Amino acid sequence: MGDASTVEPRAGGWLRRAGRLDLGGGESVLWSVAEGRRGRRWRSIRRDATERLVSDLLLELDPTGSWARLELATSRGILTLHPAPGGGAAHGNVVTATGVAPLTFAWSRAHRLVIVGEPVANAALGVAGAPDTPVGPGLIVGRDLSITVTDELQLPSAPPGALPGRSWPLEEVGGEPRP
């Protein structure tokens, strides 16, 4: 995509879609993605079979497709994480009922990020991951908002077309999802 000062819409314009991904057993994910000069912003909510909220996700990718910001809220708490400007580290915090825990991890362009139980994030990050480097260092965010550091992270597989589930244009009011 190039750097932020040179990013332009694709031939068909900026990517702006929303959709639904059925996970089976009544679980589902509603999501949206909006692309612009600063990259892509993915939003999703995951619901269980009773329609209760399991998680609320915000994932931002920079214009090169690299992860730029993660915000994840679950019943366990709120996680915020982002690479430091200039690289070298990822910083953030986890807020739980017992307080705030600051986070700092080594981070570089070679590192990858996987978020357990968040198929929209992993689809977005699978697209951003370099296909010729399927194993390498990274961070794994667990369902309990814990973070595991690993040197052998397997990248998630991106679904065909890089958009999970059925989707429709964001601008289409009252539109039905399409395959």
Short mmCIF file of C-alpha atoms in Angstrom, two decimals:
data_model
loop_
_atom_site.label_atom_id
_atom_site.label_comp_id
_atom_site.label_asym_id
_atom_site.label_seq_id
_atom_site.Cartn_x
_atom_site.Cartn_y
_atom_site.Cartn_z
CA MET A 1 0.00 0.00 0.00
CA GLY A 2 2.92 2.40 0.42
CA ASP A 3 3.53 4.98 3.12
CA ALA A 4 0.76 7.11 4.62
CA SER A 5 1.54 10.11 2.42
CA THR A 6 1.13 8.16 -0.83
CA VAL A 7 -1.74 5.79 -0.10
CA GLU A 8 -4.57 6.13 -2.58
CA PRO A 9 -7.82 4.19 -2.97
CA ARG A 10 -7.74 0.98 -4.99
CA ALA A 11 -9.22 1.10 -8.49
CA GLY A 12 -12.67 0.36 -7.03
CA GLY A 13 -12.26 2.86 -4.18
CA TRP A 14 -11.57 2.35 -0.49
CA LEU A 15 -12.57 -0.97 1.04
CA ARG A 16 -15.64 -0.32 3.24
CA ARG A 17 -17.66 -3.40 4.18
CA ALA A 18 -19.53 -5.02 7.03
CA GLY A 19 -20.50 -8.60 7.55
CA ARG A 20 -21.43 -11.58 9.62
CA LEU A 21 -19.42 -14.71 10.26
CA ASP A 22 -21.25 -17.74 11.65
CA LEU A 23 -18.98 -19.78 13.93
CA GLY A 24 -21.36 -22.71 14.43
CA GLY A 25 -23.36 -23.66 17.48
CA GLY A 26 -25.19 -20.33 17.34
CA GLU A 27 -22.04 -18.26 17.85
CA SER A 28 -21.43 -15.39 15.44
CA VAL A 29 -19.26 -12.38 14.74
CA LEU A 30 -20.48 -9.06 13.34
CA TRP A 31 -17.71 -7.01 11.78
CA SER A 32 -16.84 -3.96 9.72
CA VAL A 33 -13.73 -2.76 7.95
CA ALA A 34 -13.04 0.74 6.67
CA GLU A 35 -9.96 1.61 4.66
CA GLY A 36 -8.46 5.07 4.34
CA ARG A 37 -5.20 6.97 4.04
CA ARG A 38 -4.10 5.83 7.51
CA GLY A 39 -4.77 2.14 6.76
CA ARG A 40 -7.61 -0.19 7.72
CA ARG A 41 -9.76 -0.19 10.83
CA TRP A 42 -11.47 -3.47 11.69
CA ARG A 43 -14.27 -3.63 14.29
CA SER A 44 -16.03 -6.75 15.46
CA ILE A 45 -18.21 -8.14 18.18
CA ARG A 46 -18.39 -11.81 18.96
CA ARG A 47 -21.64 -13.20 20.39
CA ASP A 48 -22.37 -16.58 21.95
CA ALA A 49 -25.39 -18.76 21.14
CA THR A 50 -27.58 -16.74 23.55
CA GLU A 51 -26.58 -13.47 21.79
CA ARG A 52 -24.47 -12.39 24.79
CA LEU A 53 -21.41 -10.33 24.00
CA VAL A 54 -18.20 -12.38 24.25
CA SER A 55 -15.79 -9.75 22.94
CA ASP A 56 -15.54 -6.31 21.36
CA LEU A 57 -12.53 -5.74 19.09
CA LEU A 58 -10.85 -2.79 17.41
CA LEU A 59 -7.85 -3.61 15.23
CA GLU A 60 -6.03 -0.99 13.18
CA LEU A 61 -3.55 -1.77 10.41
CA ASP A 62 -1.22 0.89 9.02
CA PRO A 63 -1.08 1.65 5.27
CA THR A 64 1.53 -1.11 4.78
CA GLY A 65 -0.84 -3.69 6.32
CA SER A 66 1.09 -3.99 9.57
CA TRP A 67 -0.68 -4.03 12.92
CA ALA A 68 -0.86 -0.55 14.49
CA ARG A 69 -3.35 -0.78 17.40
CA LEU A 70 -5.37 -3.40 19.24
CA GLU A 71 -8.21 -2.83 21.68
CA LEU A 72 -10.02 -5.92 22.96
CA ALA A 73 -12.75 -5.97 25.61
CA THR A 74 -14.09 -9.19 27.14
CA SER A 75 -15.77 -10.14 30.41
CA ARG A 76 -12.23 -10.48 31.81
CA GLY A 77 -11.26 -6.86 31.12
CA ILE A 78 -9.89 -4.47 28.52
CA LEU A 79 -6.62 -4.92 26.64
CA THR A 80 -4.91 -2.10 24.75
CA LEU A 81 -1.70 -2.79 22.83
CA HIS A 82 0.26 -1.04 20.07
CA PRO A 83 3.77 -1.01 18.61
CA ALA A 84 5.95 1.86 19.82
CA PRO A 85 6.72 4.56 17.26
CA GLY A 86 9.95 3.58 15.55
CA GLY A 87 9.63 -0.08 16.57
CA GLY A 88 11.53 -2.10 19.13
CA ALA A 89 8.61 -2.66 21.53
CA ALA A 90 4.87 -3.04 21.87
CA HIS A 91 3.20 -1.24 24.78
CA GLY A 92 -0.19 -1.23 26.39
CA ASN A 93 -2.13 -2.33 29.43
CA VAL A 94 -4.78 -4.69 30.69
CA VAL A 95 -7.54 -3.30 32.89
CA THR A 96 -9.35 -5.85 35.09
CA ALA A 97 -11.51 -5.73 38.19
CA THR A 98 -8.32 -5.90 40.28
CA GLY A 99 -6.48 -2.99 38.63
CA VAL A 100 -4.26 -2.06 35.71
CA ALA A 101 -1.25 -4.03 34.51
CA PRO A 102 1.15 -2.19 32.17
CA LEU A 103 2.54 -4.26 29.30
CA THR A 104 5.78 -4.06 27.33
CA PHE A 105 7.07 -6.64 24.85
CA ALA A 106 9.83 -6.78 22.26
CA TRP A 107 8.39 -6.04 18.82
CA SER A 108 9.67 -5.66 15.26
CA ARG A 109 8.34 -5.96 11.72
CA ALA A 110 9.38 -9.64 11.87
CA HIS A 111 7.00 -10.29 14.78
CA ARG A 112 3.42 -11.41 14.26
CA LEU A 113 0.26 -11.08 16.35
CA VAL A 114 -2.43 -13.74 16.84
CA ILE A 115 -5.59 -13.24 18.89
CA VAL A 116 -7.16 -16.49 20.11
CA GLY A 117 -10.89 -16.72 19.44
CA GLU A 118 -11.02 -13.64 17.21
CA PRO A 119 -11.41 -14.87 13.61
CA VAL A 120 -11.87 -11.38 12.14
CA ALA A 121 -8.60 -10.16 13.66
CA ASN A 122 -6.77 -13.25 12.57
CA ALA A 123 -8.14 -12.96 9.02
CA ALA A 124 -6.98 -9.33 8.93
CA LEU A 125 -3.59 -10.22 10.35
CA GLY A 126 -3.24 -13.24 8.09
CA VAL A 127 -3.55 -10.94 5.11
CA ALA A 128 -1.01 -8.55 6.65
CA GLY A 129 1.44 -11.39 7.36
CA ALA A 130 4.09 -12.14 4.80
CA PRO A 131 3.27 -15.53 3.24
CA ASP A 132 6.97 -16.39 2.88
CA THR A 133 7.53 -16.15 6.67
CA PRO A 134 4.95 -18.51 8.15
CA VAL A 135 6.89 -19.21 11.35
CA GLY A 136 8.66 -16.62 13.49
CA PRO A 137 8.53 -14.52 16.63
CA GLY A 138 5.28 -13.10 17.88
CA LEU A 139 2.67 -12.48 20.53
CA ILE A 140 -0.40 -14.60 21.20
CA VAL A 141 -3.29 -12.87 22.96
CA GLY A 142 -5.33 -15.44 24.89
CA ARG A 143 -9.06 -15.43 25.54
CA ASP A 144 -8.24 -14.40 29.12
CA LEU A 145 -6.31 -11.35 27.76
CA SER A 146 -2.98 -12.93 28.72
CA ILE A 147 -0.12 -12.51 26.27
CA THR A 148 2.30 -15.28 25.40
CA VAL A 149 5.64 -14.44 23.78
CA THR A 150 6.89 -17.04 21.32
CA ASP A 151 9.69 -17.47 18.80
CA GLU A 152 7.70 -19.96 16.71
CA LEU A 153 4.38 -18.37 15.85
CA GLN A 154 2.37 -20.01 13.09
CA LEU A 155 0.51 -17.35 11.12
CA PRO A 156 -3.27 -17.67 10.87
CA SER A 157 -4.76 -18.59 7.52
CA ALA A 158 -6.75 -15.87 5.82
CA PRO A 159 -10.11 -16.86 4.30
CA PRO A 160 -10.60 -16.51 0.54
CA GLY A 161 -10.96 -12.87 -0.43
CA ALA A 162 -9.65 -11.75 2.98
CA LEU A 163 -13.17 -10.91 4.20
CA PRO A 164 -14.66 -13.39 6.69
CA GLY A 165 -18.21 -14.61 6.21
CA ARG A 166 -20.92 -12.84 4.24
CA SER A 167 -20.58 -9.08 3.72
CA TRP A 168 -22.18 -5.98 2.26
CA PRO A 169 -21.05 -2.41 1.52
CA LEU A 170 -21.10 -0.04 4.49
CA GLU A 171 -22.87 2.59 2.41
CA GLU A 172 -25.74 0.26 1.48
CA VAL A 173 -28.56 1.13 3.89
CA GLY A 174 -30.84 -1.82 4.62
CA GLY A 175 -28.84 -4.03 2.29
CA GLU A 176 -28.78 -7.77 2.74
CA PRO A 177 -25.47 -9.53 3.33
CA ARG A 178 -24.11 -11.17 0.25
CA PRO A 179 -21.85 -14.21 0.01
#
